[in-house]
Amino acid sequence: MTDQPLTVAKAQIDEARADKAKRPSIAGFFDEATNTVSYVVHDPATGQTAIIDSVLDYEAASGRTSNGSADRIIEYVRANELKVAWLLETHAHADHLSAAPYLQEQLGGKLGIGRDIIRVQDVFGKIFNAGSDFERDGSQFDRLFDDGDSFALGELEVIVLHVPGHTPADMAFIIGDAAFVGDTIFMPDFGTARADFPGGDAGQLYRSIRRLLELPDETRLFLCHDYKAPGRDEYAWETTVGQQREENVHVKDGTTEEEFVAMRTDRDKTLAMPKLILPSVQVNIRAGHLPEPEENGVSYIKIPVNAL
């Protein structure tokens, strides 16, 4: 069976490799507190822009939010006279809160995520006992993407690939010759994302990664996180399909699904939960909005005890 979305993505990447005008301009903004990279991606011809995986600063000890990370993005967008069309989430993150509502208020744009956010909302809606007022239909977002969807970013085309495994809702966005792959794969010396969150599946993650690695070797991969592998002193978040196929310590060419699942399962058992998973997921399933304020005007984040 032909993987039509992948075939279309390959053709687009080949075209962009041959014509620089079809490649996006990309700026990465690294948030060391959460090891997250946010991207501002724009079409050089029109200035149409997508912001991918933004970060709202959150201090767990005090429960206070702030906008320093998002303000850096706003400053960059305004300084370069860019026009924000999209705020994209590769998935509902478990390590940082999304700044999408704040950025949308300041810069405009539509907020998009994968359609399987509905599954994530259902699972975590129960974990957080969110009640009937919390809609579990993805309606908090402006658009829910399916595998193979495409949309324009100025004169560039964006192709959306569903790459579940880390969570059910993970999506990769192919823009020109660049792929923004979220939490699927990390730098070759660090490996791959965990698959032990509710709804995660190591076998599915392997198949999603191998699908991405069918893209042309020259495809630029932009990662959502970096943690500096042992022996590496600098943070890094850009690699290529060819580098991953040759060097990724978890999933390079020749690694079988059985081998990967055994490794990933054993490794995930040793990992602590992300420090901000409870506030992050609780907010991100609401498209970055805090829970509705209670009668005293204060929003509260729930901490379920012994639930994860």
PDB file of C-alpha atoms in Angstrom:
ATOM      1  CA  MET A   1       0.000   0.000   0.000  1.00  0.00           C
ATOM      2  CA  THR A   2       1.354   3.435  -0.951  1.00  0.00           C
ATOM      3  CA  ASP A   3       1.863   5.944   1.848  1.00  0.00           C
ATOM      4  CA  GLN A   4       0.422   8.880  -0.081  1.00  0.00           C
ATOM      5  CA  PRO A   5       1.112  11.622   2.511  1.00  0.00           C
ATOM      6  CA  LEU A   6       4.736  10.482   2.743  1.00  0.00           C
ATOM      7  CA  THR A   7       5.060  10.405  -1.047  1.00  0.00           C
ATOM      8  CA  VAL A   8       3.754  13.973  -1.253  1.00  0.00           C
ATOM      9  CA  ALA A   9       6.137  15.075   1.513  1.00  0.00           C
ATOM     10  CA  LYS A  10       9.118  13.494  -0.273  1.00  0.00           C
ATOM     11  CA  ALA A  11       8.260  15.298  -3.498  1.00  0.00           C
ATOM     12  CA  GLN A  12       7.959  18.617  -1.675  1.00  0.00           C
ATOM     13  CA  ILE A  13      11.316  18.149   0.039  1.00  0.00           C
ATOM     14  CA  ASP A  14      13.021  17.272  -3.247  1.00  0.00           C
ATOM     15  CA  GLU A  15      11.520  20.374  -4.838  1.00  0.00           C
ATOM     16  CA  ALA A  16      12.691  22.576  -1.975  1.00  0.00           C
ATOM     17  CA  ARG A  17      16.197  21.108  -2.126  1.00  0.00           C
ATOM     18  CA  ALA A  18      16.333  22.122  -5.789  1.00  0.00           C
ATOM     19  CA  ASP A  19      14.844  25.592  -5.306  1.00  0.00           C
ATOM     20  CA  LYS A  20      15.959  27.742  -2.357  1.00  0.00           C
ATOM     21  CA  ALA A  21      12.863  29.928  -2.752  1.00  0.00           C
ATOM     22  CA  LYS A  22      10.779  27.010  -1.518  1.00  0.00           C
ATOM     23  CA  ARG A  23      12.695  26.667   1.757  1.00  0.00           C
ATOM     24  CA  PRO A  24      11.437  28.355   4.947  1.00  0.00           C
ATOM     25  CA  SER A  25      13.390  30.695   7.181  1.00  0.00           C
ATOM     26  CA  ILE A  26      13.673  29.178  10.653  1.00  0.00           C
ATOM     27  CA  ALA A  27      14.603  30.652  14.039  1.00  0.00           C
ATOM     28  CA  GLY A  28      14.873  28.408  17.102  1.00  0.00           C
ATOM     29  CA  PHE A  29      14.325  29.658  20.664  1.00  0.00           C
ATOM     30  CA  PHE A  30      15.716  27.359  23.345  1.00  0.00           C
ATOM     31  CA  ASP A  31      14.209  27.360  26.832  1.00  0.00           C
ATOM     32  CA  GLU A  32      16.810  25.786  29.091  1.00  0.00           C
ATOM     33  CA  ALA A  33      14.427  25.494  32.056  1.00  0.00           C
ATOM     34  CA  THR A  34      12.358  22.920  30.142  1.00  0.00           C
ATOM     35  CA  ASN A  35      14.928  21.898  27.496  1.00  0.00           C
ATOM     36  CA  THR A  36      12.368  22.898  24.868  1.00  0.00           C
ATOM     37  CA  VAL A  37      12.938  24.468  21.456  1.00  0.00           C
ATOM     38  CA  SER A  38      10.219  26.712  20.003  1.00  0.00           C
ATOM     39  CA  TYR A  39      10.388  27.648  16.333  1.00  0.00           C
ATOM     40  CA  VAL A  40       9.387  30.677  14.320  1.00  0.00           C
ATOM     41  CA  VAL A  41       9.078  29.501  10.716  1.00  0.00           C
ATOM     42  CA  HIS A  42       8.261  31.901   7.911  1.00  0.00           C
ATOM     43  CA  ASP A  43       7.925  32.086   4.153  1.00  0.00           C
ATOM     44  CA  PRO A  44      10.616  34.530   2.957  1.00  0.00           C
ATOM     45  CA  ALA A  45       8.446  35.655   0.041  1.00  0.00           C
ATOM     46  CA  THR A  46       5.413  36.754   2.058  1.00  0.00           C
ATOM     47  CA  GLY A  47       6.409  36.862   5.727  1.00  0.00           C
ATOM     48  CA  GLN A  48       3.613  34.420   6.604  1.00  0.00           C
ATOM     49  CA  THR A  49       4.674  32.695   9.802  1.00  0.00           C
ATOM     50  CA  ALA A  50       4.019  29.669  11.974  1.00  0.00           C
ATOM     51  CA  ILE A  51       5.085  29.449  15.615  1.00  0.00           C
ATOM     52  CA  ILE A  52       5.667  25.856  16.718  1.00  0.00           C
ATOM     53  CA  ASP A  53       5.666  24.568  20.328  1.00  0.00           C
ATOM     54  CA  SER A  54       5.774  27.799  22.308  1.00  0.00           C
ATOM     55  CA  VAL A  55       6.600  27.928  26.035  1.00  0.00           C
ATOM     56  CA  LEU A  56       4.811  29.703  28.875  1.00  0.00           C
ATOM     57  CA  ASP A  57       7.207  30.177  31.794  1.00  0.00           C
ATOM     58  CA  TYR A  58       5.983  28.484  34.965  1.00  0.00           C
ATOM     59  CA  GLU A  59       7.525  28.426  38.427  1.00  0.00           C
ATOM     60  CA  ALA A  60       6.289  25.282  40.161  1.00  0.00           C
ATOM     61  CA  ALA A  61       7.187  26.392  43.688  1.00  0.00           C
ATOM     62  CA  SER A  62       4.999  29.502  43.543  1.00  0.00           C
ATOM     63  CA  GLY A  63       2.527  28.494  40.836  1.00  0.00           C
ATOM     64  CA  ARG A  64       3.312  31.711  38.964  1.00  0.00           C
ATOM     65  CA  THR A  65       3.363  32.076  35.192  1.00  0.00           C
ATOM     66  CA  SER A  66       5.285  34.650  33.173  1.00  0.00           C
ATOM     67  CA  ASN A  67       5.849  35.471  29.514  1.00  0.00           C
ATOM     68  CA  GLY A  68       9.587  35.939  29.114  1.00  0.00           C
ATOM     69  CA  SER A  69      10.054  33.082  26.633  1.00  0.00           C
ATOM     70  CA  ALA A  70       7.023  34.097  24.599  1.00  0.00           C
ATOM     71  CA  ASP A  71       8.052  37.757  24.630  1.00  0.00           C
ATOM     72  CA  ARG A  72      11.357  36.833  22.959  1.00  0.00           C
ATOM     73  CA  ILE A  73       9.337  35.330  20.125  1.00  0.00           C
ATOM     74  CA  ILE A  74       7.061  38.366  19.909  1.00  0.00           C
ATOM     75  CA  GLU A  75      10.087  40.668  19.751  1.00  0.00           C
ATOM     76  CA  TYR A  76      11.566  38.607  16.907  1.00  0.00           C
ATOM     77  CA  VAL A  77       8.295  38.492  14.954  1.00  0.00           C
ATOM     78  CA  ARG A  78       7.743  42.235  15.234  1.00  0.00           C
ATOM     79  CA  ALA A  79      11.367  43.159  14.511  1.00  0.00           C
ATOM     80  CA  ASN A  80      11.207  41.168  11.277  1.00  0.00           C
ATOM     81  CA  GLU A  81       7.707  42.411  10.391  1.00  0.00           C
ATOM     82  CA  LEU A  82       6.348  38.862  10.153  1.00  0.00           C
ATOM     83  CA  LYS A  83       2.660  37.941   9.969  1.00  0.00           C
ATOM     84  CA  VAL A  84       1.645  35.040  12.196  1.00  0.00           C
ATOM     85  CA  ALA A  85      -0.842  32.741  10.486  1.00  0.00           C
ATOM     86  CA  TRP A  86      -0.488  29.624  12.647  1.00  0.00           C
ATOM     87  CA  LEU A  87       0.347  28.549  16.185  1.00  0.00           C
ATOM     88  CA  LEU A  88       1.135  24.846  15.930  1.00  0.00           C
ATOM     89  CA  GLU A  89       1.511  22.225  18.637  1.00  0.00           C
ATOM     90  CA  THR A  90       3.228  18.954  17.767  1.00  0.00           C
ATOM     91  CA  HIS A  91       1.342  17.364  20.705  1.00  0.00           C
ATOM     92  CA  ALA A  92       0.057  18.109  24.218  1.00  0.00           C
ATOM     93  CA  HIS A  93       3.386  18.552  25.969  1.00  0.00           C
ATOM     94  CA  ALA A  94       4.164  17.048  29.373  1.00  0.00           C
ATOM     95  CA  ASP A  95       7.218  19.181  30.156  1.00  0.00           C
ATOM     96  CA  HIS A  96       6.084  22.765  29.593  1.00  0.00           C
ATOM     97  CA  LEU A  97       2.951  24.863  29.418  1.00  0.00           C
ATOM     98  CA  SER A  98       2.009  26.278  26.022  1.00  0.00           C
ATOM     99  CA  ALA A  99       2.070  30.043  25.484  1.00  0.00           C
ATOM    100  CA  ALA A 100      -0.250  29.799  22.463  1.00  0.00           C
ATOM    101  CA  PRO A 101      -3.153  31.809  23.938  1.00  0.00           C
ATOM    102  CA  TYR A 102      -0.850  34.690  24.891  1.00  0.00           C
ATOM    103  CA  LEU A 103       0.858  34.658  21.491  1.00  0.00           C
ATOM    104  CA  GLN A 104      -2.494  34.484  19.735  1.00  0.00           C
ATOM    105  CA  GLU A 105      -3.691  37.506  21.685  1.00  0.00           C
ATOM    106  CA  GLN A 106      -0.538  39.461  20.800  1.00  0.00           C
ATOM    107  CA  LEU A 107       0.106  38.293  17.230  1.00  0.00           C
ATOM    108  CA  GLY A 108      -3.009  36.556  15.902  1.00  0.00           C
ATOM    109  CA  GLY A 109      -3.000  33.243  14.039  1.00  0.00           C
ATOM    110  CA  LYS A 110      -4.959  29.999  14.263  1.00  0.00           C
ATOM    111  CA  LEU A 111      -4.109  27.302  16.790  1.00  0.00           C
ATOM    112  CA  GLY A 112      -3.718  23.768  15.430  1.00  0.00           C
ATOM    113  CA  ILE A 113      -2.952  20.302  16.825  1.00  0.00           C
ATOM    114  CA  GLY A 114      -3.521  16.679  15.835  1.00  0.00           C
ATOM    115  CA  ARG A 115      -7.069  15.322  15.946  1.00  0.00           C
ATOM    116  CA  ASP A 116      -6.118  12.651  18.471  1.00  0.00           C
ATOM    117  CA  ILE A 117      -5.874  15.376  21.092  1.00  0.00           C
ATOM    118  CA  ILE A 118      -9.442  14.216  21.692  1.00  0.00           C
ATOM    119  CA  ARG A 119      -8.094  10.871  22.967  1.00  0.00           C
ATOM    120  CA  VAL A 120      -5.584  12.689  25.187  1.00  0.00           C
ATOM    121  CA  GLN A 121      -8.327  14.959  26.540  1.00  0.00           C
ATOM    122  CA  ASP A 122     -10.460  11.931  27.368  1.00  0.00           C
ATOM    123  CA  VAL A 123      -7.683  10.086  29.213  1.00  0.00           C
ATOM    124  CA  PHE A 124      -6.381  13.064  31.177  1.00  0.00           C
ATOM    125  CA  GLY A 125      -9.826  14.551  31.683  1.00  0.00           C
ATOM    126  CA  LYS A 126     -10.534  11.476  33.785  1.00  0.00           C
ATOM    127  CA  ILE A 127      -7.178  11.570  35.564  1.00  0.00           C
ATOM    128  CA  PHE A 128      -7.779  15.208  36.553  1.00  0.00           C
ATOM    129  CA  ASN A 129     -11.500  14.640  37.202  1.00  0.00           C
ATOM    130  CA  ALA A 130     -12.113  17.671  34.992  1.00  0.00           C
ATOM    131  CA  GLY A 131     -15.896  17.410  35.121  1.00  0.00           C
ATOM    132  CA  SER A 132     -18.561  17.860  32.475  1.00  0.00           C
ATOM    133  CA  ASP A 133     -17.635  21.504  31.833  1.00  0.00           C
ATOM    134  CA  PHE A 134     -14.389  20.392  30.187  1.00  0.00           C
ATOM    135  CA  GLU A 135     -15.136  19.628  26.539  1.00  0.00           C
ATOM    136  CA  ARG A 136     -13.321  16.545  25.244  1.00  0.00           C
ATOM    137  CA  ASP A 137     -13.840  17.240  21.552  1.00  0.00           C
ATOM    138  CA  GLY A 138     -10.825  19.385  20.663  1.00  0.00           C
ATOM    139  CA  SER A 139     -13.020  22.480  20.374  1.00  0.00           C
ATOM    140  CA  GLN A 140     -10.476  24.538  22.346  1.00  0.00           C
ATOM    141  CA  PHE A 141      -8.313  24.525  19.182  1.00  0.00           C
ATOM    142  CA  ASP A 142      -9.010  26.250  15.864  1.00  0.00           C
ATOM    143  CA  ARG A 143      -8.068  23.244  13.740  1.00  0.00           C
ATOM    144  CA  LEU A 144      -7.540  19.540  14.322  1.00  0.00           C
ATOM    145  CA  PHE A 145      -5.175  17.951  11.814  1.00  0.00           C
ATOM    146  CA  ASP A 146      -5.402  14.497  10.268  1.00  0.00           C
ATOM    147  CA  ASP A 147      -2.588  12.545   8.640  1.00  0.00           C
ATOM    148  CA  GLY A 148      -1.945  13.924   5.162  1.00  0.00           C
ATOM    149  CA  ASP A 149      -3.600  17.287   5.713  1.00  0.00           C
ATOM    150  CA  SER A 150      -1.932  20.274   4.087  1.00  0.00           C
ATOM    151  CA  PHE A 151      -2.282  24.033   4.281  1.00  0.00           C
ATOM    152  CA  ALA A 152      -0.538  27.099   2.921  1.00  0.00           C
ATOM    153  CA  LEU A 153       2.029  29.189   4.738  1.00  0.00           C
ATOM    154  CA  GLY A 154       2.324  32.043   2.287  1.00  0.00           C
ATOM    155  CA  GLU A 155       3.739  30.473  -0.876  1.00  0.00           C
ATOM    156  CA  LEU A 156       4.950  27.393   1.017  1.00  0.00           C
ATOM    157  CA  GLU A 157       2.930  24.243   1.616  1.00  0.00           C
ATOM    158  CA  VAL A 158       2.782  22.540   5.016  1.00  0.00           C
ATOM    159  CA  ILE A 159       2.181  18.782   5.038  1.00  0.00           C
ATOM    160  CA  VAL A 160       1.055  17.133   8.268  1.00  0.00           C
ATOM    161  CA  LEU A 161       2.078  13.596   9.216  1.00  0.00           C
ATOM    162  CA  HIS A 162       0.617  11.683  12.165  1.00  0.00           C
ATOM    163  CA  VAL A 163       3.521  10.169  14.131  1.00  0.00           C
ATOM    164  CA  PRO A 164       2.037   8.662  17.319  1.00  0.00           C
ATOM    165  CA  GLY A 165       3.830   6.610  19.939  1.00  0.00           C
ATOM    166  CA  HIS A 166       5.120   9.168  22.406  1.00  0.00           C
ATOM    167  CA  THR A 167       1.478  10.219  22.722  1.00  0.00           C
ATOM    168  CA  PRO A 168      -1.511   9.376  20.495  1.00  0.00           C
ATOM    169  CA  ALA A 169      -1.656  12.916  19.086  1.00  0.00           C
ATOM    170  CA  ASP A 170       1.927  13.573  17.927  1.00  0.00           C
ATOM    171  CA  MET A 171       2.188  15.294  14.548  1.00  0.00           C
ATOM    172  CA  ALA A 172       5.138  16.276  12.347  1.00  0.00           C
ATOM    173  CA  PHE A 173       4.931  19.362  10.150  1.00  0.00           C
ATOM    174  CA  ILE A 174       6.828  19.278   6.844  1.00  0.00           C
ATOM    175  CA  ILE A 175       7.565  22.788   5.539  1.00  0.00           C
ATOM    176  CA  GLY A 176       9.736  22.975   2.443  1.00  0.00           C
ATOM    177  CA  ASP A 177      12.797  20.817   3.136  1.00  0.00           C
ATOM    178  CA  ALA A 178      12.330  20.968   6.930  1.00  0.00           C
ATOM    179  CA  ALA A 179      10.459  18.602   9.233  1.00  0.00           C
ATOM    180  CA  PHE A 180       9.402  19.648  12.733  1.00  0.00           C
ATOM    181  CA  VAL A 181       9.099  16.295  14.461  1.00  0.00           C
ATOM    182  CA  GLY A 182       8.155  17.133  18.058  1.00  0.00           C
ATOM    183  CA  ASP A 183       8.843  14.448  20.651  1.00  0.00           C
ATOM    184  CA  THR A 184       9.566  11.498  18.390  1.00  0.00           C
ATOM    185  CA  ILE A 185      13.312  11.564  17.975  1.00  0.00           C
ATOM    186  CA  PHE A 186      16.165  13.490  19.578  1.00  0.00           C
ATOM    187  CA  MET A 187      19.740  14.205  18.501  1.00  0.00           C
ATOM    188  CA  PRO A 188      21.463  11.039  17.237  1.00  0.00           C
ATOM    189  CA  ASP A 189      23.646  10.779  20.359  1.00  0.00           C
ATOM    190  CA  PHE A 190      20.624  10.979  22.682  1.00  0.00           C
ATOM    191  CA  GLY A 191      18.142   8.716  20.910  1.00  0.00           C
ATOM    192  CA  THR A 192      14.374   8.823  21.055  1.00  0.00           C
ATOM    193  CA  ALA A 193      11.411   9.966  23.117  1.00  0.00           C
ATOM    194  CA  ARG A 194       9.824   7.943  25.894  1.00  0.00           C
ATOM    195  CA  ALA A 195       6.637   5.995  25.232  1.00  0.00           C
ATOM    196  CA  ASP A 196       5.281   5.252  28.706  1.00  0.00           C
ATOM    197  CA  PHE A 197       2.783   8.080  29.149  1.00  0.00           C
ATOM    198  CA  PRO A 198      -0.931   7.168  29.042  1.00  0.00           C
ATOM    199  CA  GLY A 199      -1.703   6.320  25.417  1.00  0.00           C
ATOM    200  CA  GLY A 200       1.979   5.889  24.492  1.00  0.00           C
ATOM    201  CA  ASP A 201       3.207   2.832  22.607  1.00  0.00           C
ATOM    202  CA  ALA A 202       6.851   1.945  21.919  1.00  0.00           C
ATOM    203  CA  GLY A 203       6.071  -0.165  18.850  1.00  0.00           C
ATOM    204  CA  GLN A 204       3.991   2.617  17.394  1.00  0.00           C
ATOM    205  CA  LEU A 205       6.780   5.104  18.120  1.00  0.00           C
ATOM    206  CA  TYR A 206       9.266   2.902  16.264  1.00  0.00           C
ATOM    207  CA  ARG A 207       7.010   2.745  13.210  1.00  0.00           C
ATOM    208  CA  SER A 208       6.431   6.511  13.310  1.00  0.00           C
ATOM    209  CA  ILE A 209      10.168   7.215  13.478  1.00  0.00           C
ATOM    210  CA  ARG A 210      10.971   4.789  10.675  1.00  0.00           C
ATOM    211  CA  ARG A 211       8.279   6.497   8.602  1.00  0.00           C
ATOM    212  CA  LEU A 212       9.968   9.868   9.152  1.00  0.00           C
ATOM    213  CA  LEU A 213      13.321   8.330   8.268  1.00  0.00           C
ATOM    214  CA  GLU A 214      11.956   7.388   4.851  1.00  0.00           C
ATOM    215  CA  LEU A 215      12.115  11.071   3.951  1.00  0.00           C
ATOM    216  CA  PRO A 216      15.114  12.100   1.816  1.00  0.00           C
ATOM    217  CA  ASP A 217      18.447  11.932   3.635  1.00  0.00           C
ATOM    218  CA  GLU A 218      18.969  15.695   3.236  1.00  0.00           C
ATOM    219  CA  THR A 219      15.714  16.551   5.023  1.00  0.00           C
ATOM    220  CA  ARG A 220      16.409  18.923   7.895  1.00  0.00           C
ATOM    221  CA  LEU A 221      14.926  17.667  11.158  1.00  0.00           C
ATOM    222  CA  PHE A 222      14.092  20.191  13.875  1.00  0.00           C
ATOM    223  CA  LEU A 223      13.642  18.659  17.309  1.00  0.00           C
ATOM    224  CA  CYS A 224      11.486  19.780  20.208  1.00  0.00           C
ATOM    225  CA  HIS A 225      14.030  19.038  22.953  1.00  0.00           C
ATOM    226  CA  ASP A 226      17.685  18.544  23.711  1.00  0.00           C
ATOM    227  CA  TYR A 227      19.299  17.332  26.926  1.00  0.00           C
ATOM    228  CA  LYS A 228      23.014  17.289  25.940  1.00  0.00           C
ATOM    229  CA  ALA A 229      24.056  13.652  25.667  1.00  0.00           C
ATOM    230  CA  PRO A 230      27.027  12.578  27.818  1.00  0.00           C
ATOM    231  CA  GLY A 231      30.222  13.992  26.344  1.00  0.00           C
ATOM    232  CA  ARG A 232      28.509  16.824  24.474  1.00  0.00           C
ATOM    233  CA  ASP A 233      28.819  20.322  25.939  1.00  0.00           C
ATOM    234  CA  GLU A 234      26.475  22.288  23.658  1.00  0.00           C
ATOM    235  CA  TYR A 235      22.733  22.093  23.153  1.00  0.00           C
ATOM    236  CA  ALA A 236      21.684  21.121  19.639  1.00  0.00           C
ATOM    237  CA  TRP A 237      18.334  20.658  17.935  1.00  0.00           C
ATOM    238  CA  GLU A 238      18.904  20.377  14.184  1.00  0.00           C
ATOM    239  CA  THR A 239      19.958  17.205  12.389  1.00  0.00           C
ATOM    240  CA  THR A 240      19.108  15.359   9.159  1.00  0.00           C
ATOM    241  CA  VAL A 241      17.364  12.164   8.197  1.00  0.00           C
ATOM    242  CA  GLY A 242      20.676  10.793   6.907  1.00  0.00           C
ATOM    243  CA  GLN A 243      22.442  11.472  10.207  1.00  0.00           C
ATOM    244  CA  GLN A 244      19.668   9.818  12.166  1.00  0.00           C
ATOM    245  CA  ARG A 245      19.651   6.730   9.964  1.00  0.00           C
ATOM    246  CA  GLU A 246      23.403   6.317  10.349  1.00  0.00           C
ATOM    247  CA  GLU A 247      23.971   7.364  13.958  1.00  0.00           C
ATOM    248  CA  ASN A 248      20.877   7.377  16.185  1.00  0.00           C
ATOM    249  CA  VAL A 249      21.801   5.320  19.232  1.00  0.00           C
ATOM    250  CA  HIS A 250      18.275   3.906  19.587  1.00  0.00           C
ATOM    251  CA  VAL A 251      16.854   3.556  16.108  1.00  0.00           C
ATOM    252  CA  LYS A 252      19.520   3.747  13.387  1.00  0.00           C
ATOM    253  CA  ASP A 253      19.263   1.584  10.281  1.00  0.00           C
ATOM    254  CA  GLY A 254      19.374  -2.094  11.167  1.00  0.00           C
ATOM    255  CA  THR A 255      17.528  -1.725  14.498  1.00  0.00           C
ATOM    256  CA  THR A 256      14.473  -3.979  14.566  1.00  0.00           C
ATOM    257  CA  GLU A 257      11.152  -3.063  16.121  1.00  0.00           C
ATOM    258  CA  GLU A 258      11.576  -5.861  18.650  1.00  0.00           C
ATOM    259  CA  GLU A 259      14.979  -4.548  19.693  1.00  0.00           C
ATOM    260  CA  PHE A 260      13.688  -0.999  19.952  1.00  0.00           C
ATOM    261  CA  VAL A 261      10.607  -1.923  22.001  1.00  0.00           C
ATOM    262  CA  ALA A 262      12.723  -3.942  24.454  1.00  0.00           C
ATOM    263  CA  MET A 263      15.211  -1.071  24.839  1.00  0.00           C
ATOM    264  CA  ARG A 264      12.539   1.621  25.111  1.00  0.00           C
ATOM    265  CA  THR A 265      10.463  -0.345  27.623  1.00  0.00           C
ATOM    266  CA  ASP A 266      13.450  -1.058  29.864  1.00  0.00           C
ATOM    267  CA  ARG A 267      14.718   2.505  29.632  1.00  0.00           C
ATOM    268  CA  ASP A 268      11.333   4.082  30.346  1.00  0.00           C
ATOM    269  CA  LYS A 269      11.057   2.106  33.584  1.00  0.00           C
ATOM    270  CA  THR A 270      14.076   4.030  34.892  1.00  0.00           C
ATOM    271  CA  LEU A 271      12.772   7.506  34.032  1.00  0.00           C
ATOM    272  CA  ALA A 272      11.098   9.804  36.539  1.00  0.00           C
ATOM    273  CA  MET A 273       7.960  11.671  35.516  1.00  0.00           C
ATOM    274  CA  PRO A 274       8.704  15.098  33.998  1.00  0.00           C
ATOM    275  CA  LYS A 275       8.787  17.767  36.693  1.00  0.00           C
ATOM    276  CA  LEU A 276       5.948  19.752  35.144  1.00  0.00           C
ATOM    277  CA  ILE A 277       3.778  16.959  33.758  1.00  0.00           C
ATOM    278  CA  LEU A 278       0.774  17.651  36.006  1.00  0.00           C
ATOM    279  CA  PRO A 279       0.451  21.396  35.370  1.00  0.00           C
ATOM    280  CA  SER A 280       1.578  21.052  31.741  1.00  0.00           C
ATOM    281  CA  VAL A 281      -0.868  18.427  30.548  1.00  0.00           C
ATOM    282  CA  GLN A 282      -3.694  19.946  32.551  1.00  0.00           C
ATOM    283  CA  VAL A 283      -3.189  23.261  30.757  1.00  0.00           C
ATOM    284  CA  ASN A 284      -2.179  21.956  27.328  1.00  0.00           C
ATOM    285  CA  ILE A 285      -5.273  19.795  26.845  1.00  0.00           C
ATOM    286  CA  ARG A 286      -7.095  23.125  27.221  1.00  0.00           C
ATOM    287  CA  ALA A 287      -5.047  24.595  24.333  1.00  0.00           C
ATOM    288  CA  GLY A 288      -2.782  26.451  26.781  1.00  0.00           C
ATOM    289  CA  HIS A 289      -5.583  28.031  28.808  1.00  0.00           C
ATOM    290  CA  LEU A 290      -5.529  27.809  32.581  1.00  0.00           C
ATOM    291  CA  PRO A 291      -8.500  26.094  34.244  1.00  0.00           C
ATOM    292  CA  GLU A 292     -11.477  28.402  34.657  1.00  0.00           C
ATOM    293  CA  PRO A 293     -11.146  30.659  37.728  1.00  0.00           C
ATOM    294  CA  GLU A 294     -13.182  29.657  40.762  1.00  0.00           C
ATOM    295  CA  GLU A 295     -15.525  31.988  42.651  1.00  0.00           C
ATOM    296  CA  ASN A 296     -12.588  33.833  44.206  1.00  0.00           C
ATOM    297  CA  GLY A 297     -11.153  34.651  40.770  1.00  0.00           C
ATOM    298  CA  VAL A 298      -8.183  32.283  41.103  1.00  0.00           C
ATOM    299  CA  SER A 299      -7.350  29.401  38.717  1.00  0.00           C
ATOM    300  CA  TYR A 300      -6.321  26.146  40.391  1.00  0.00           C
ATOM    301  CA  ILE A 301      -4.191  23.316  39.019  1.00  0.00           C
ATOM    302  CA  LYS A 302      -5.088  19.926  40.460  1.00  0.00           C
ATOM    303  CA  ILE A 303      -2.459  17.484  41.691  1.00  0.00           C
ATOM    304  CA  PRO A 304      -3.919  13.963  41.580  1.00  0.00           C
ATOM    305  CA  VAL A 305      -2.294  11.826  44.285  1.00  0.00           C
ATOM    306  CA  ASN A 306      -0.984   8.373  43.346  1.00  0.00           C
ATOM    307  CA  ALA A 307      -2.660   8.554  39.935  1.00  0.00           C
ATOM    308  CA  LEU A 308       0.407   8.380  37.674  1.00  0.00           C
TER     309      LEU A 308
END
